[in-house]
Short mmCIF file of C-alpha atoms in Angstrom, two decimals:
data_model
loop_
_atom_site.label_atom_id
_atom_site.label_comp_id
_atom_site.label_asym_id
_atom_site.label_seq_id
_atom_site.Cartn_x
_atom_site.Cartn_y
_atom_site.Cartn_z
CA MET A 1 -17.16 3.42 -12.08
CA SER A 2 -16.66 5.25 -8.83
CA THR A 3 -19.11 8.09 -8.23
CA ALA A 4 -19.86 10.42 -5.47
CA ASN A 5 -23.32 11.54 -4.56
CA ALA A 6 -23.75 15.38 -4.79
CA LYS A 7 -24.34 15.85 -1.10
CA ALA A 8 -21.32 17.84 -0.06
CA PRO A 9 -18.87 20.36 -1.51
CA ALA A 10 -16.28 19.31 -3.99
CA PRO A 11 -13.65 16.79 -2.92
CA VAL A 12 -10.77 18.15 -0.83
CA ILE A 13 -8.21 16.96 -3.37
CA PRO A 14 -8.68 18.36 -6.82
CA PRO A 15 -8.58 15.72 -9.55
CA SER A 16 -5.47 17.08 -11.07
CA ILE A 17 -3.09 14.16 -10.77
CA PRO A 18 -2.50 12.82 -14.38
CA ALA A 19 -2.37 9.23 -13.42
CA SER A 20 -2.38 6.74 -16.39
CA LEU A 21 -3.37 3.11 -16.35
CA ASP A 22 -1.82 0.52 -18.55
CA PRO A 23 -4.09 -2.54 -18.43
CA ALA A 24 -1.91 -4.50 -20.81
CA HIS A 25 0.90 -4.49 -18.30
CA CYS A 26 -1.18 -4.12 -15.09
CA ARG A 27 0.57 -0.96 -14.26
CA ALA A 28 -0.16 2.61 -13.37
CA ALA A 29 2.01 5.60 -13.62
CA VAL A 30 2.26 9.34 -12.88
CA GLY A 31 4.95 11.33 -14.72
CA ASP A 32 6.43 8.12 -16.16
CA GLU A 33 6.99 6.75 -12.56
CA PRO A 34 5.32 3.41 -12.05
CA MET A 35 3.09 3.80 -8.86
CA ILE A 36 2.07 0.73 -6.80
CA PHE A 37 -0.04 0.08 -3.82
CA HIS A 38 1.60 -0.93 -0.51
CA CYS A 39 0.44 -0.56 3.08
CA HIS A 40 2.08 0.99 6.08
CA HIS A 41 3.21 -2.35 7.43
CA TYR A 42 5.34 -3.14 4.41
CA ASN A 43 6.64 0.43 4.24
CA THR A 44 7.82 0.46 7.86
CA PHE A 45 8.97 -3.17 8.10
CA LEU A 46 11.11 -2.90 4.94
CA GLN A 47 12.70 0.27 6.19
CA GLN A 48 13.38 -1.30 9.62
CA SER A 49 14.84 -4.38 8.02
CA ILE A 50 17.23 -2.21 6.12
CA GLN A 51 18.05 -0.04 9.09
CA ASP A 52 18.73 -3.04 11.36
CA ALA A 53 21.94 -3.54 9.37
CA GLU A 54 23.71 -0.79 11.34
CA TYR A 55 27.07 -1.44 9.67
CA ILE A 56 25.88 0.08 6.36
CA ASP A 57 25.05 3.70 5.84
CA SER A 58 21.46 3.22 4.77
CA ARG A 59 20.41 6.78 5.19
CA ARG A 60 22.27 7.73 2.02
CA PHE A 61 20.09 5.50 -0.16
CA LEU A 62 16.88 5.78 1.73
CA VAL A 63 16.92 9.51 1.22
CA GLY A 64 18.52 9.28 -2.19
CA ALA A 65 15.83 6.96 -3.56
CA ALA A 66 13.15 9.30 -2.55
CA ASN A 67 14.97 12.30 -4.08
CA GLU A 68 15.36 10.19 -7.21
CA VAL A 69 11.64 9.43 -7.81
CA ALA A 70 10.42 12.86 -6.81
CA PHE A 71 12.78 14.76 -9.01
CA GLY A 72 12.30 12.46 -11.99
CA GLN A 73 8.50 12.48 -11.70
CA LEU A 74 7.95 16.10 -11.06
CA SER A 75 10.40 17.31 -13.52
CA LYS A 76 8.56 15.25 -16.21
CA LEU A 77 5.12 16.32 -14.96
CA PHE A 78 6.03 19.93 -15.05
CA ARG A 79 7.28 19.54 -18.62
CA GLU A 80 4.33 17.41 -19.85
CA GLU A 81 1.74 19.65 -18.12
CA ASP A 82 3.60 22.83 -19.08
CA ILE A 83 3.61 24.18 -15.55
CA THR A 84 6.25 26.86 -15.34
CA ASP A 85 5.08 28.99 -12.38
CA VAL A 86 6.88 28.10 -9.18
CA SER A 87 3.85 28.33 -6.91
CA GLU A 88 1.74 26.26 -9.27
CA ARG A 89 4.50 23.62 -9.38
CA ALA A 90 4.57 23.63 -5.59
CA ARG A 91 0.87 23.12 -5.43
CA MET A 92 1.05 20.26 -7.88
CA ALA A 93 3.81 18.69 -5.70
CA GLU A 94 1.77 19.12 -2.55
CA THR A 95 -1.29 17.64 -4.16
CA LEU A 96 0.60 14.62 -5.47
CA PHE A 97 2.05 13.83 -2.03
CA GLN A 98 -1.35 13.96 -0.51
CA TRP A 99 -2.97 12.04 -3.28
CA ALA A 100 -0.39 9.23 -2.83
CA GLY A 101 -1.24 8.84 0.89
CA PHE A 102 2.11 10.07 2.18
CA GLY A 103 0.56 12.75 4.41
CA ARG A 104 0.49 16.52 3.82
CA VAL A 105 3.32 18.99 3.11
CA ASP A 106 3.01 22.70 2.79
CA LEU A 107 5.86 23.95 0.54
CA SER A 108 5.04 27.64 0.90
CA GLY A 109 7.89 28.06 3.43
CA LEU A 110 10.47 26.98 0.74
CA THR A 111 12.32 29.21 -1.69
CA ASP A 112 15.06 28.53 -4.15
CA LYS A 113 17.42 28.86 -1.28
CA GLY A 114 15.65 26.10 0.75
CA GLY A 115 13.77 26.51 3.94
CA VAL A 116 11.66 24.63 6.38
CA VAL A 117 8.66 22.25 6.02
CA GLU A 118 6.64 21.27 9.05
CA THR A 119 3.63 18.90 9.16
CA PRO A 120 1.62 16.83 11.63
CA HIS A 121 0.68 14.49 8.86
CA SER A 122 3.32 11.92 7.88
CA HIS A 123 2.50 8.40 6.69
CA TYR A 124 5.96 7.06 7.72
CA SER A 125 6.20 8.68 11.09
CA HIS A 126 2.66 7.81 12.22
CA ALA A 127 3.05 4.23 10.88
CA TRP A 128 6.27 3.81 12.59
CA LYS A 129 4.98 4.93 15.92
CA VAL A 130 1.94 2.59 15.56
CA LYS A 131 3.85 -0.43 14.39
CA MET A 132 7.30 -0.12 15.91
CA GLY A 133 6.70 2.14 18.98
CA GLU A 134 8.64 5.27 19.74
CA ALA A 135 11.79 5.71 17.71
CA ASP A 136 15.19 7.01 18.88
CA ALA A 137 15.71 9.21 15.90
CA PRO A 138 13.67 10.66 13.05
CA VAL A 139 12.41 7.93 10.64
CA ASP A 140 10.81 9.79 7.73
CA PHE A 141 13.67 9.36 5.26
CA PHE A 142 11.16 9.10 2.47
CA THR A 143 9.73 12.59 2.93
CA THR A 144 13.17 14.00 3.61
CA GLY A 145 14.50 12.88 0.22
CA TRP A 146 11.22 13.55 -1.56
CA LEU A 147 11.23 17.10 -0.50
CA SER A 148 14.75 17.69 -1.71
CA GLY A 149 13.94 16.17 -5.11
CA ALA A 150 10.66 18.08 -5.38
CA LEU A 151 12.28 21.41 -4.52
CA ALA A 152 15.01 20.87 -7.18
CA ALA A 153 12.37 20.08 -9.74
CA ILE A 154 10.23 23.02 -8.76
CA HIS A 155 13.12 25.49 -9.20
CA ASP A 156 14.78 23.76 -12.24
CA LYS A 157 17.94 23.07 -10.18
CA PRO A 158 20.12 20.02 -10.57
CA GLN A 159 18.74 16.96 -8.85
CA GLY A 160 21.12 17.04 -5.94
CA TRP A 161 21.08 20.82 -5.36
CA TYR A 162 19.35 20.62 -1.93
CA SER A 163 20.50 18.76 1.08
CA SER A 164 17.72 17.80 3.31
CA GLU A 165 17.44 16.78 6.98
CA GLN A 166 14.57 15.78 9.19
CA THR A 167 15.09 17.50 12.64
CA HIS A 168 11.85 16.63 14.39
CA CYS A 169 9.78 13.48 14.15
CA ILE A 170 6.35 12.44 15.41
CA ALA A 171 7.68 8.93 15.88
CA VAL A 172 10.30 10.30 18.34
CA GLY A 173 7.56 12.17 20.28
CA ALA A 174 7.42 15.53 18.47
CA GLU A 175 4.16 17.25 17.82
CA GLN A 176 5.01 17.41 14.12
CA ASN A 177 7.70 16.56 11.69
CA ARG A 178 10.21 19.29 10.59
CA TYR A 179 12.52 19.11 7.67
CA GLU A 180 15.23 21.65 6.81
CA LEU A 181 16.45 22.04 3.23
CA SER A 182 19.54 23.95 2.15
CA ALA A 183 20.79 24.91 -1.30
CA THR A 184 24.29 23.54 -0.74
CA GLY A 185 24.82 22.17 -4.17
CA GLU A 186 26.19 19.13 -2.47
CA PRO A 187 23.61 16.44 -1.61
CA ASP A 188 24.00 14.68 1.70
CA PHE A 189 22.69 11.49 0.10
CA ASP A 190 23.42 9.23 -2.87
CA LEU A 191 22.14 10.41 -6.27
CA TYR A 192 20.33 8.09 -8.70
CA LYS A 193 18.74 8.50 -12.01
CA THR A 194 15.26 7.04 -12.11
CA PRO A 195 14.73 4.42 -14.77
CA GLY A 196 11.07 5.39 -15.27
CA MET A 197 8.79 2.63 -16.42
CA GLY A 198 11.72 0.21 -17.37
CA PRO A 199 11.81 -2.50 -20.07
CA LEU A 200 8.33 -4.06 -20.31
CA THR A 201 7.47 -7.21 -22.36
CA ASP A 202 4.49 -8.15 -24.40
CA HIS A 203 2.50 -10.30 -22.00
CA LYS A 204 1.50 -13.67 -23.23
CA PRO A 205 -0.90 -14.90 -20.50
CA ARG A 206 -0.50 -18.63 -19.76
CA PRO A 207 -3.36 -21.06 -19.36
CA ILE A 208 -4.83 -21.12 -15.90
CA PRO A 209 -7.08 -23.63 -14.14
CA GLU A 210 -10.82 -23.09 -14.60
CA SER A 211 -12.18 -20.56 -12.18
CA PRO A 212 -15.30 -18.59 -11.68
CA VAL A 213 -13.33 -15.52 -10.80
CA ASP A 214 -13.90 -12.70 -13.15
CA TYR A 215 -10.38 -11.39 -13.55
CA GLU A 216 -11.08 -8.69 -15.96
CA GLY A 217 -14.19 -7.36 -14.15
CA ILE A 218 -12.29 -7.24 -10.79
CA PHE A 219 -9.36 -5.42 -12.43
CA THR A 220 -11.75 -2.84 -13.94
CA ALA A 221 -13.64 -2.41 -10.71
CA LEU A 222 -10.63 -2.01 -8.48
CA THR A 223 -8.64 0.27 -10.77
CA GLY A 224 -11.87 2.34 -11.17
CA MET A 225 -12.16 3.01 -7.49
CA GLU A 226 -11.05 6.39 -6.16
CA ILE A 227 -8.38 5.39 -3.78
CA VAL A 228 -6.62 8.54 -2.97
CA GLY A 229 -5.38 10.43 0.08
CA ASP A 230 -7.97 12.26 2.18
CA GLU A 231 -7.62 15.65 3.88
CA THR A 232 -4.74 14.45 5.96
CA GLY A 233 -3.12 12.54 3.14
CA SER A 234 -4.14 9.17 4.44
CA ILE A 235 -5.71 6.30 2.36
CA PRO A 236 -7.75 4.04 4.63
CA ALA A 237 -9.10 1.33 2.32
CA PHE A 238 -9.56 -2.45 2.39
CA GLY A 239 -9.08 -2.32 6.16
CA VAL A 240 -5.46 -1.10 5.83
CA TYR A 241 -3.66 2.24 5.25
CA LEU A 242 -2.39 2.33 1.77
CA THR A 243 0.14 4.36 -0.16
CA ARG A 244 0.33 4.78 -3.93
CA HIS A 245 4.06 4.47 -3.76
CA TYR A 246 6.92 4.46 -6.18
CA ALA A 247 8.02 1.05 -7.56
CA ASN A 248 11.38 2.66 -8.19
CA TYR A 249 11.75 3.68 -4.58
CA TYR A 250 11.17 0.21 -3.23
CA ASN A 251 13.55 -1.24 -5.90
CA ARG A 252 16.24 1.23 -5.14
CA ILE A 253 16.22 0.76 -1.41
CA SER A 254 15.90 -3.03 -1.56
CA PHE A 255 18.59 -3.54 -4.20
CA GLU A 256 20.99 -1.02 -2.67
CA PHE A 257 20.59 -2.73 0.61
CA SER A 258 21.34 -6.09 -1.06
CA ARG A 259 24.32 -4.64 -3.04
CA GLU A 260 25.72 -3.01 0.09
CA LEU A 261 25.69 -6.23 1.93
CA GLU A 262 27.32 -7.97 -1.08
CA ARG A 263 29.95 -5.27 -1.10
CA CYS A 264 30.65 -5.98 2.60
CA PHE A 265 30.36 -9.74 2.73
CA GLY A 266 30.42 -11.00 -0.91
CA GLU A 267 27.91 -13.69 -1.92
CA GLU A 268 27.11 -14.26 1.74
CA GLY A 269 25.76 -10.74 1.89
CA VAL A 270 23.10 -11.51 -0.70
CA SER A 271 22.09 -14.56 1.27
CA VAL A 272 21.67 -12.41 4.28
CA ALA A 273 19.57 -9.83 2.45
CA GLU A 274 17.27 -12.16 0.69
CA PRO A 275 15.43 -13.65 3.61
CA LEU A 276 15.02 -10.16 5.11
CA LEU A 277 13.37 -8.79 1.94
CA VAL A 278 11.28 -11.93 1.49
CA GLU A 279 10.15 -11.51 5.20
CA ALA A 280 9.07 -8.01 4.33
CA GLY A 281 6.95 -9.67 1.58
CA HIS A 282 5.40 -11.89 4.12
CA VAL A 283 4.54 -8.97 6.31
CA CYS A 284 3.01 -7.29 3.18
CA ALA A 285 0.91 -10.33 2.33
CA PHE A 286 -0.13 -11.00 5.89
CA ASN A 287 -1.39 -7.45 6.43
CA THR A 288 -2.37 -6.19 3.01
CA PHE A 289 -3.71 -9.37 1.55
CA GLY A 290 -5.19 -10.40 4.89
CA GLY A 291 -6.76 -6.99 5.19
CA ILE A 292 -8.17 -7.15 1.71
CA MET A 293 -9.71 -10.62 2.06
CA ILE A 294 -11.60 -9.67 5.25
CA SER A 295 -12.68 -6.20 4.04
CA PRO A 296 -16.16 -5.11 3.07
CA GLU A 297 -14.70 -4.30 -0.38
CA TRP A 298 -13.80 -7.93 -0.81
CA ASP A 299 -17.18 -9.08 0.48
CA ALA A 300 -18.93 -6.85 -2.01
CA LEU A 301 -16.85 -7.45 -5.13
CA ILE A 302 -15.02 -10.67 -4.99
CA LYS A 303 -16.48 -13.01 -2.33
CA PRO A 304 -19.79 -13.54 -4.15
CA GLN A 305 -17.89 -15.50 -6.88
CA LEU A 306 -15.97 -17.70 -4.45
CA LYS A 307 -16.92 -21.29 -3.51
CA THR A 308 -13.72 -23.13 -2.98
CA GLN A 309 -10.33 -22.29 -1.36
CA GLU A 310 -8.91 -22.30 -4.88
CA ASP A 311 -11.34 -19.64 -5.81
CA TRP A 312 -9.98 -17.56 -2.98
CA VAL A 313 -6.50 -17.85 -4.42
CA HIS A 314 -7.76 -16.81 -7.81
CA GLY A 315 -9.72 -13.88 -6.22
CA MET A 316 -6.54 -12.68 -4.51
CA VAL A 317 -4.47 -12.94 -7.59
CA ALA A 318 -7.13 -10.99 -9.54
CA ALA A 319 -6.93 -8.25 -6.90
CA VAL A 320 -3.20 -8.14 -6.99
CA ASN A 321 -3.28 -7.27 -10.67
CA ALA A 322 -4.92 -4.01 -9.60
CA LEU A 323 -2.02 -3.04 -7.33
CA GLY A 324 0.37 -2.13 -10.13
CA TRP A 325 2.81 -4.93 -9.40
CA GLY A 326 2.61 -6.48 -12.89
CA ARG A 327 0.36 -9.30 -14.17
CA TRP A 328 0.02 -12.13 -11.78
CA GLN A 329 -1.27 -15.61 -12.72
CA VAL A 330 -1.71 -18.81 -10.78
CA THR A 331 -1.07 -21.39 -13.54
CA SER A 332 -1.59 -24.55 -11.39
CA LEU A 333 -3.15 -24.84 -7.99
CA SER A 334 -3.98 -27.44 -5.34
CA PRO A 335 -3.83 -27.38 -1.50
CA ASP A 336 -0.35 -28.98 -1.87
CA GLU A 337 1.23 -26.62 -4.35
CA ALA A 338 0.75 -23.84 -6.80
CA VAL A 339 2.71 -22.17 -9.48
CA PHE A 340 2.58 -18.35 -9.76
CA ALA A 341 3.73 -16.73 -12.94
CA ILE A 342 4.31 -13.01 -12.95
CA HIS A 343 4.68 -11.05 -16.11
CA ASP A 344 6.83 -7.89 -15.65
CA ASP A 345 6.88 -8.00 -11.85
CA TYR A 346 8.04 -4.61 -10.84
CA GLU A 347 11.13 -5.86 -8.94
CA ALA A 348 12.57 -7.74 -11.89
CA VAL A 349 11.82 -4.78 -14.33
CA GLY A 350 13.40 -2.30 -11.93
CA TYR A 351 16.47 -4.37 -11.39
CA ILE A 352 17.08 -4.87 -15.09
CA ALA A 353 16.52 -1.09 -15.75
CA ASN A 354 18.89 -0.05 -12.91
CA TYR A 355 21.61 -2.66 -12.94
CA GLY A 356 21.23 -4.92 -15.96
CA GLU A 357 20.51 -8.65 -15.95
CA ALA A 358 20.67 -10.11 -12.46
CA ALA A 359 22.95 -12.90 -11.47
CA TYR A 360 20.34 -14.18 -8.92
CA PRO A 361 16.57 -13.97 -8.49
CA VAL A 362 15.55 -10.51 -7.16
CA SER A 363 11.80 -10.69 -6.88
CA PHE A 364 11.83 -10.84 -3.11
CA LEU A 365 8.54 -9.18 -2.43
CA ALA A 366 6.80 -11.31 -5.03
CA LYS A 367 8.13 -14.51 -3.49
CA GLY A 368 6.97 -13.58 -0.11
CA ALA A 369 3.55 -12.41 -1.33
CA ALA A 370 3.02 -15.71 -3.23
CA LEU A 371 3.79 -17.59 -0.03
CA GLY A 372 1.45 -15.28 1.78
CA ILE A 373 -1.50 -16.06 -0.44
CA MET A 374 -1.07 -19.85 0.06
CA ASN A 375 -0.41 -19.46 3.76
CA LEU A 376 -3.50 -17.31 4.30
CA VAL A 377 -5.84 -19.37 2.21
CA TYR A 378 -4.93 -22.93 3.05
CA LEU A 379 -3.19 -22.60 6.38
CA GLY A 380 -4.93 -19.61 7.85
CA ASP A 381 -8.45 -20.23 6.62
CA VAL A 382 -8.80 -16.65 5.89
CA HIS A 383 -12.36 -17.14 4.65
CA GLU A 384 -13.31 -17.52 8.29
CA LYS A 385 -12.10 -13.94 9.01
CA PRO A 386 -9.49 -14.68 11.68
CA THR A 387 -7.90 -12.01 13.80
CA PHE A 388 -4.63 -10.89 12.50
CA THR A 389 -2.32 -11.22 15.55
CA PRO A 390 1.47 -11.70 15.82
CA GLU A 391 0.67 -15.19 17.00
CA PHE A 392 -1.34 -15.88 13.84
CA TYR A 393 1.60 -14.50 11.74
CA GLN A 394 3.99 -16.85 13.49
CA ARG A 395 1.69 -19.80 12.76
CA LEU A 396 1.37 -18.98 9.11
CA PHE A 397 4.91 -18.09 8.23
CA LYS A 398 7.15 -19.69 10.86
CA SER A 399 5.64 -23.10 11.55
CA ASN A 400 6.47 -26.50 10.16
CA ASP A 401 3.24 -26.33 8.16
CA SER A 402 4.19 -23.14 6.46
CA TYR A 403 4.55 -23.21 2.69
CA GLU A 404 7.99 -22.90 0.98
CA ALA A 405 8.79 -21.45 -2.39
CA GLU A 406 11.36 -22.11 -5.18
CA VAL A 407 12.09 -19.94 -8.18
CA LEU A 408 11.27 -21.66 -11.42
CA GLU A 409 11.86 -18.78 -13.72
CA ASN A 410 13.70 -15.51 -13.24
CA ARG A 411 12.65 -12.55 -15.32
CA ALA A 412 15.53 -10.49 -13.99
CA GLY A 413 17.90 -13.20 -15.19
CA GLY A 414 16.50 -13.25 -18.75
CA ASP A 415 13.44 -15.47 -18.57
CA GLU A 416 10.10 -14.54 -19.98
CA VAL A 417 8.43 -14.27 -16.58
CA THR A 418 9.18 -14.65 -12.88
CA ALA A 419 7.62 -17.91 -11.60
CA PHE A 420 7.51 -19.56 -8.24
CA ARG A 421 6.40 -23.04 -7.19
CA VAL A 422 4.93 -22.72 -3.66
CA PHE A 423 4.63 -25.97 -1.92
CA ARG A 424 4.00 -27.64 1.39
CA ARG A 425 7.01 -28.70 3.42
CA MET B 1 -31.30 -5.93 17.18
CA VAL B 2 -27.85 -4.94 15.90
CA ARG B 3 -25.07 -7.47 16.48
CA ALA B 4 -21.71 -5.77 16.94
CA THR B 5 -18.26 -7.32 16.68
CA VAL B 6 -15.30 -5.35 18.02
CA GLU B 7 -11.96 -5.58 16.24
CA ARG B 8 -8.85 -3.39 15.83
CA ASP B 9 -7.90 -2.19 12.46
CA CYS B 10 -4.28 -2.61 11.39
CA ALA B 11 -3.25 0.58 13.03
CA PHE B 12 -4.91 -0.48 16.22
CA ARG B 13 -7.83 1.84 15.76
CA LEU B 14 -11.24 0.65 17.04
CA ARG B 15 -13.17 -1.07 14.22
CA ILE B 16 -16.70 -2.45 14.71
CA ALA B 17 -18.68 -4.57 12.36
CA TYR B 18 -22.35 -3.97 12.89
CA ARG B 19 -24.75 -6.61 11.59
CA LEU B 20 -28.08 -5.02 10.97
CA PRO B 21 -31.44 -6.86 11.15
CA ARG B 22 -32.12 -5.75 7.62
CA PRO B 23 -30.08 -4.45 4.60
CA ALA B 24 -28.65 -1.06 5.06
CA SER B 25 -30.21 1.68 3.07
CA LEU B 26 -28.43 5.00 2.25
CA GLU B 27 -31.73 6.82 2.75
CA GLU B 28 -31.95 5.53 6.32
CA LEU B 29 -28.25 6.31 6.91
CA ASP B 30 -28.40 9.80 5.55
CA GLU B 31 -28.72 11.28 9.10
CA VAL B 32 -25.23 10.19 9.96
CA ILE B 33 -23.43 10.73 6.72
CA GLU B 34 -20.77 13.45 7.02
CA GLY B 35 -19.93 14.73 3.51
CA GLU B 36 -20.21 12.73 0.44
CA VAL B 37 -21.05 9.15 -0.16
CA ARG B 38 -18.60 7.30 -2.36
CA LEU B 39 -20.45 4.61 -4.36
CA ASP B 40 -18.62 1.92 -6.39
CA ALA B 41 -20.99 0.30 -8.78
CA PHE B 42 -19.36 -3.17 -8.68
CA SER B 43 -22.55 -4.88 -9.74
CA ARG B 44 -22.32 -3.35 -13.24
CA LEU B 45 -18.83 -4.85 -13.70
CA VAL B 46 -18.86 -8.23 -12.02
CA PRO B 47 -21.76 -10.64 -12.05
CA GLY B 48 -22.99 -11.28 -8.52
CA ALA B 49 -21.11 -8.39 -6.91
CA ARG B 50 -22.83 -5.71 -4.82
CA ASP B 51 -22.30 -2.00 -4.98
CA LEU B 52 -19.97 -0.68 -2.26
CA PHE B 53 -20.52 2.51 -0.38
CA ARG B 54 -18.20 4.47 1.79
CA PHE B 55 -18.91 7.55 3.88
CA MET B 56 -17.48 9.40 6.85
CA ILE B 57 -19.48 9.79 10.03
CA SER B 58 -16.99 12.36 11.30
CA ASP B 59 -13.74 13.93 10.11
CA VAL B 60 -11.86 10.72 11.03
CA SER B 61 -14.30 7.82 11.24
CA LEU B 62 -15.20 5.89 8.14
CA ALA B 63 -18.13 3.53 7.51
CA THR B 64 -18.21 0.99 4.70
CA GLY B 65 -21.03 -1.27 3.53
CA SER B 66 -22.68 -2.60 0.46
CA VAL B 67 -26.06 -1.98 -1.12
CA GLY B 68 -28.26 -4.90 -0.09
CA GLY B 69 -25.81 -6.03 2.52
CA ALA B 70 -26.68 -6.04 6.21
CA GLU B 71 -23.21 -5.30 7.54
CA LEU B 72 -21.68 -1.91 8.23
CA VAL B 73 -17.99 -1.65 9.24
CA VAL B 74 -16.96 1.44 10.97
CA SER B 75 -13.35 2.40 11.70
CA TYR B 76 -13.10 4.94 14.50
CA GLY B 77 -10.06 7.13 13.97
CA LYS B 78 -7.37 6.51 11.46
CA LEU B 79 -3.57 6.33 11.12
CA GLY B 80 -2.26 9.24 13.24
CA VAL B 81 -5.50 10.55 14.30
CA ASP B 82 -7.75 9.52 17.14
CA ALA B 83 -11.46 9.57 17.04
CA SER B 84 -13.52 11.27 19.74
CA PRO B 85 -15.60 8.71 21.75
CA VAL B 86 -18.57 10.86 20.62
CA ASP B 87 -18.34 9.29 17.15
CA GLN B 88 -19.14 5.78 18.43
CA GLN B 89 -21.80 7.04 20.91
CA ASP B 90 -23.65 9.08 18.32
CA PHE B 91 -23.47 6.41 15.63
CA GLU B 92 -24.65 3.67 18.00
CA ALA B 93 -27.45 5.85 19.25
CA PHE B 94 -28.56 6.24 15.64
CA LEU B 95 -28.33 2.51 15.06
CA GLU B 96 -30.37 1.78 18.17
CA ALA B 97 -33.11 4.37 17.11
CA THR B 98 -33.20 2.95 13.58
CA TYR B 99 -32.48 -0.80 13.74
CA GLY B 100 -32.79 -1.79 17.40
CA ALA B 101 -30.52 -2.30 20.35
CA VAL B 102 -26.84 -2.72 19.75
CA GLN B 103 -25.48 -5.94 21.32
CA PHE B 104 -21.81 -6.66 21.44
CA HIS B 105 -20.86 -10.24 21.21
CA SER B 106 -17.09 -10.26 21.26
CA MET B 107 -14.27 -7.91 22.33
CA VAL B 108 -10.64 -7.63 21.30
CA ASP B 109 -8.31 -5.69 23.56
#
């Protein structure tokens, strides 16, 4: 339902990314990799939270996770699309990177021996500089690993054939990012095999309170929008900077972080990891959901249906279903408490696929996001279009009035769905 | 008169919401549109919804509004790329000539 008036030349990005939408599971995929929307705040905050634990070697899995998804996805795409020519493969990889909002990369400087990639357009490096300030060391672990996985797929090499290092970084003050790849045959990061889509269930939507919100129409409208990287590989939409990122990347880095802490400190390690990962969910909700709810897109599509604060919750839940995170429902709702049920949330599905049934709830992002919706609507009066300042964040998520959440059902632990009760303290 | 509210987007780029004295029309805006107009026909999918349009006013500055709506939101620059001050000057000169004087009623540092 998205159209472009014929006023200018063809779009910069050719429509060659074979993305598929699975409305039955509220998921989207490219090359059997589930792709989900997240904004630069979440991307950088999550990485920083992981890196703050200096006693673990997080580089190995931050780079390894990106290698994993790039190699798995591109290998599959090249097979499915029957792309055998190396330069054609490289063009597909470049286009995918740009389409997803990660920036731009020119792979023409790479051969089967490796080589150098330089770019002034990097989502992670620019985002880091804007959000965190200047960094002491290169921060774009994602592109570092993604390039090594992509090059291996392009040349039909084993997944870990290329070691990869970022030597220059915009976030450190360089004019552009620089990555060096070498065909060492020995990766300088951890190797993982992507689980692809993971084990999905047949969704049995639960009854929800009556609402004027047209869930289906909103899903169709949002998933029909052309939300893709522009000429610099950036996706400015809904007032934020989005990426069409890899669910399996977020899952790998979050769960390896948690597991590393568990290896170091036993059960206490998990209890250290959980609040950090939930906090990343708060940051995501505050910025992405907040940005969405004050955006012109929201005003045009969703706001005309909203009369009450409860409607705003429904409107946001309807929008979340278009992010690729699984099927969200709010099954009971009042200003005092709500229950959110999530069918096939990407964290639980990814955990089961990678590690088997979980001994504890693992849907950290979802928990933070559910809290965020309630805090934004009932505590933050987001309908009045507040200014999203650090002080406002503190008031929403760190005050005595902030909502709390408890896990009612745990999909990763064997339940049908993941469900949270979100309630006032 | 055009009422302008100054904000920052979430990458701290300048973002201004312009409230026009009448609904925006793409015909009137044609002069400042750089490249294509992206139109999302929301009204055909959701009862009561308005169609959304997005267009660039320069390489890096994006305008968004809705058909029948009187608000235009312009982000000057984007993540990693600054906008030239000319973007804002030229766009507001156009607004002034087409819709009346631009009056700012709040500022965010």
